[in-house]
Amino acid sequence: TRKLNCFDYISALILNASNTVMSYNTLASSIASEGCKSVSKQALQKAMVKGEFLNCFEIIFRDVLLSKLNLNSVKLTGKYKRIIIQDSTIIKLPGRLFEKFSGVCNGFVQVANARMQLAVNILSNTIVHYSLNSYSDNDIKVAGELAIQADDLILRDRGYFSISEIKRIIKLKASFIYRYKHGIHYCDSETGIPINLLKKLRKTKATCLTVKLCN
């Protein structure tokens, strides 16, 4: 039995999330006022840097996020062991975090932004990867962080598209679907001649081709 439980830590963080400055002193004050439990800032710091606290926070984050995604209604079957959808979003942060999460900076404005990566397996309704990175860590840069297994199907936007990443997916015996990225040419697998996709798709609404990718 400990003086503080998980709820005490999480509620204190939520209560102070909108503060200009969050410190262990303000967290300790919040716990004392809300739960009538006295704790020192040193004790909070010691507890909140432990792996157990980070694991607890990760589990809560995953559960809350999955409840918002409402994936329970998705029921899919097929040859793939996992179907993973990956995307990212930009989160605006307080300006004091600019050194850690740099964003737009010019002579008039300095903005701190973070880029949140999220990958969800829609067959099991689980989050297989997420990270909070600097704004400058774009999708291509972090694409290789996703752990891919054989018989996965990876669904991504064009921001993750790179020939080296596609080679990695194929080497791991997984499949992928990307949105078309401008500047990439589909060439005949034998002759190497670029294929006019628009011309082909005007003749038929769907086509299946084995191609080479060319920049």
mmCIF file with all atom_site columns, N, CA and C in Angstrom, residues 156-159 161 177-186 195 197 213-214:
data_model
loop_
_atom_site.group_PDB
_atom_site.id
_atom_site.type_symbol
_atom_site.label_atom_id
_atom_site.label_alt_id
_atom_site.label_comp_id
_atom_site.label_asym_id
_atom_site.label_entity_id
_atom_site.label_seq_id
_atom_site.pdbx_PDB_ins_code
_atom_site.Cartn_x
_atom_site.Cartn_y
_atom_site.Cartn_z
_atom_site.occupancy
_atom_site.B_iso_or_equiv
_atom_site.pdbx_formal_charge
_atom_site.auth_seq_id
_atom_site.auth_comp_id
_atom_site.auth_asym_id
_atom_site.auth_atom_id
_atom_site.pdbx_PDB_model_num
ATOM 1  N N  . ARG A 1 156 ? -0.591 3.447  -45.594 1.00 0.00 ? 156 ARG A N  1
ATOM 2  C CA . ARG A 1 156 ? 0.020  4.731  -45.263 1.00 0.00 ? 156 ARG A CA 1
ATOM 3  C C  . ARG A 1 156 ? -0.304 5.787  -46.308 1.00 0.00 ? 156 ARG A C  1
ATOM 4  N N  . ASP A 1 157 ? -0.166 7.038  -45.881 1.00 0.00 ? 157 ASP A N  1
ATOM 5  C CA . ASP A 1 157 ? -0.304 8.154  -46.804 1.00 0.00 ? 157 ASP A CA 1
ATOM 6  C C  . ASP A 1 157 ? 0.996  8.332  -47.583 1.00 0.00 ? 157 ASP A C  1
ATOM 7  N N  . ARG A 1 158 ? 0.969  9.227  -48.562 1.00 0.00 ? 158 ARG A N  1
ATOM 8  C CA . ARG A 1 158 ? 2.149  9.440  -49.412 1.00 0.00 ? 158 ARG A CA 1
ATOM 9  C C  . ARG A 1 158 ? 3.331  10.018 -48.641 1.00 0.00 ? 158 ARG A C  1
ATOM 10 N N  . GLY A 1 159 ? 3.082  10.604 -47.465 1.00 0.00 ? 159 GLY A N  1
ATOM 11 C CA . GLY A 1 159 ? 4.172  11.193 -46.694 1.00 0.00 ? 159 GLY A CA 1
ATOM 12 C C  . GLY A 1 159 ? 5.205  10.178 -46.243 1.00 0.00 ? 159 GLY A C  1
ATOM 13 N N  . PHE A 1 161 ? 6.116  7.600  -48.102 1.00 0.00 ? 161 PHE A N  1
ATOM 14 C CA . PHE A 1 161 ? 6.573  6.901  -49.298 1.00 0.00 ? 161 PHE A CA 1
ATOM 15 C C  . PHE A 1 161 ? 8.057  7.148  -49.550 1.00 0.00 ? 161 PHE A C  1
ATOM 16 N N  . ILE A 1 177 ? 0.077  -0.616 -48.998 1.00 0.00 ? 177 ILE A N  1
ATOM 17 C CA . ILE A 1 177 ? -0.698 0.245  -49.893 1.00 0.00 ? 177 ILE A CA 1
ATOM 18 C C  . ILE A 1 177 ? -0.338 1.690  -49.547 1.00 0.00 ? 177 ILE A C  1
ATOM 19 N N  . TYR A 1 178 ? 0.122  2.442  -50.559 1.00 0.00 ? 178 TYR A N  1
ATOM 20 C CA . TYR A 1 178 ? 0.432  3.853  -50.411 1.00 0.00 ? 178 TYR A CA 1
ATOM 21 C C  . TYR A 1 178 ? -0.435 4.660  -51.362 1.00 0.00 ? 178 TYR A C  1
ATOM 22 N N  . ARG A 1 179 ? -0.741 5.873  -50.977 1.00 0.00 ? 179 ARG A N  1
ATOM 23 C CA . ARG A 1 179 ? -1.314 6.809  -51.945 1.00 0.00 ? 179 ARG A CA 1
ATOM 24 C C  . ARG A 1 179 ? -0.204 7.228  -52.915 1.00 0.00 ? 179 ARG A C  1
ATOM 25 N N  . TYR A 1 180 ? -0.605 7.521  -54.143 1.00 0.00 ? 180 TYR A N  1
ATOM 26 C CA . TYR A 1 180 ? 0.375  7.880  -55.170 1.00 0.00 ? 180 TYR A CA 1
ATOM 27 C C  . TYR A 1 180 ? 1.125  9.152  -54.781 1.00 0.00 ? 180 TYR A C  1
ATOM 28 N N  . LYS A 1 181 ? 2.426  9.140  -54.973 1.00 0.00 ? 181 LYS A N  1
ATOM 29 C CA . LYS A 1 181 ? 3.261  10.299 -54.684 1.00 0.00 ? 181 LYS A CA 1
ATOM 30 C C  . LYS A 1 181 ? 3.760  10.898 -55.984 1.00 0.00 ? 181 LYS A C  1
ATOM 31 N N  . HIS A 1 182 ? 3.537  12.192 -56.156 1.00 0.00 ? 182 HIS A N  1
ATOM 32 C CA . HIS A 1 182 ? 3.956  12.874 -57.383 1.00 0.00 ? 182 HIS A CA 1
ATOM 33 C C  . HIS A 1 182 ? 5.474  12.760 -57.566 1.00 0.00 ? 182 HIS A C  1
ATOM 34 N N  . GLY A 1 183 ? 5.875  12.502 -58.777 1.00 0.00 ? 183 GLY A N  1
ATOM 35 C CA . GLY A 1 183 ? 7.294  12.394 -59.094 1.00 0.00 ? 183 GLY A CA 1
ATOM 36 C C  . GLY A 1 183 ? 7.796  10.971 -59.158 1.00 0.00 ? 183 GLY A C  1
ATOM 37 N N  . ILE A 1 184 ? 6.987  10.019 -58.692 1.00 0.00 ? 184 ILE A N  1
ATOM 38 C CA . ILE A 1 184 ? 7.350  8.606  -58.781 1.00 0.00 ? 184 ILE A CA 1
ATOM 39 C C  . ILE A 1 184 ? 6.712  8.013  -60.042 1.00 0.00 ? 184 ILE A C  1
ATOM 40 N N  . HIS A 1 185 ? 7.522  7.353  -60.857 1.00 0.00 ? 185 HIS A N  1
ATOM 41 C CA . HIS A 1 185 ? 7.027  6.770  -62.109 1.00 0.00 ? 185 HIS A CA 1
ATOM 42 C C  . HIS A 1 185 ? 6.968  5.247  -61.988 1.00 0.00 ? 185 HIS A C  1
ATOM 43 N N  . TYR A 1 186 ? 5.892  4.700  -62.504 1.00 0.00 ? 186 TYR A N  1
ATOM 44 C CA . TYR A 1 186 ? 5.754  3.250  -62.574 1.00 0.00 ? 186 TYR A CA 1
ATOM 45 C C  . TYR A 1 186 ? 6.246  2.804  -63.950 1.00 0.00 ? 186 TYR A C  1
ATOM 46 N N  . ILE A 1 195 ? 5.177  3.800  -67.541 1.00 0.00 ? 195 ILE A N  1
ATOM 47 C CA . ILE A 1 195 ? 3.817  3.431  -67.921 1.00 0.00 ? 195 ILE A CA 1
ATOM 48 C C  . ILE A 1 195 ? 2.900  4.636  -67.751 1.00 0.00 ? 195 ILE A C  1
ATOM 49 N N  . LEU A 1 197 ? -0.164 5.659  -66.644 1.00 0.00 ? 197 LEU A N  1
ATOM 50 C CA . LEU A 1 197 ? -1.266 5.132  -65.850 1.00 0.00 ? 197 LEU A CA 1
ATOM 51 C C  . LEU A 1 197 ? -2.595 5.790  -66.213 1.00 0.00 ? 197 LEU A C  1
ATOM 52 N N  . LEU A 1 213 ? 9.652  0.846  -59.680 1.00 0.00 ? 213 LEU A N  1
ATOM 53 C CA . LEU A 1 213 ? 9.491  2.229  -59.257 1.00 0.00 ? 213 LEU A CA 1
ATOM 54 C C  . LEU A 1 213 ? 10.717 3.021  -59.661 1.00 0.00 ? 213 LEU A C  1
ATOM 55 N N  . CYS A 1 214 ? 10.493 4.190  -60.253 1.00 0.00 ? 214 CYS A N  1
ATOM 56 C CA . CYS A 1 214 ? 11.584 5.031  -60.726 1.00 0.00 ? 214 CYS A CA 1
ATOM 57 C C  . CYS A 1 214 ? 11.324 6.466  -60.265 1.00 0.00 ? 214 CYS A C  1
#
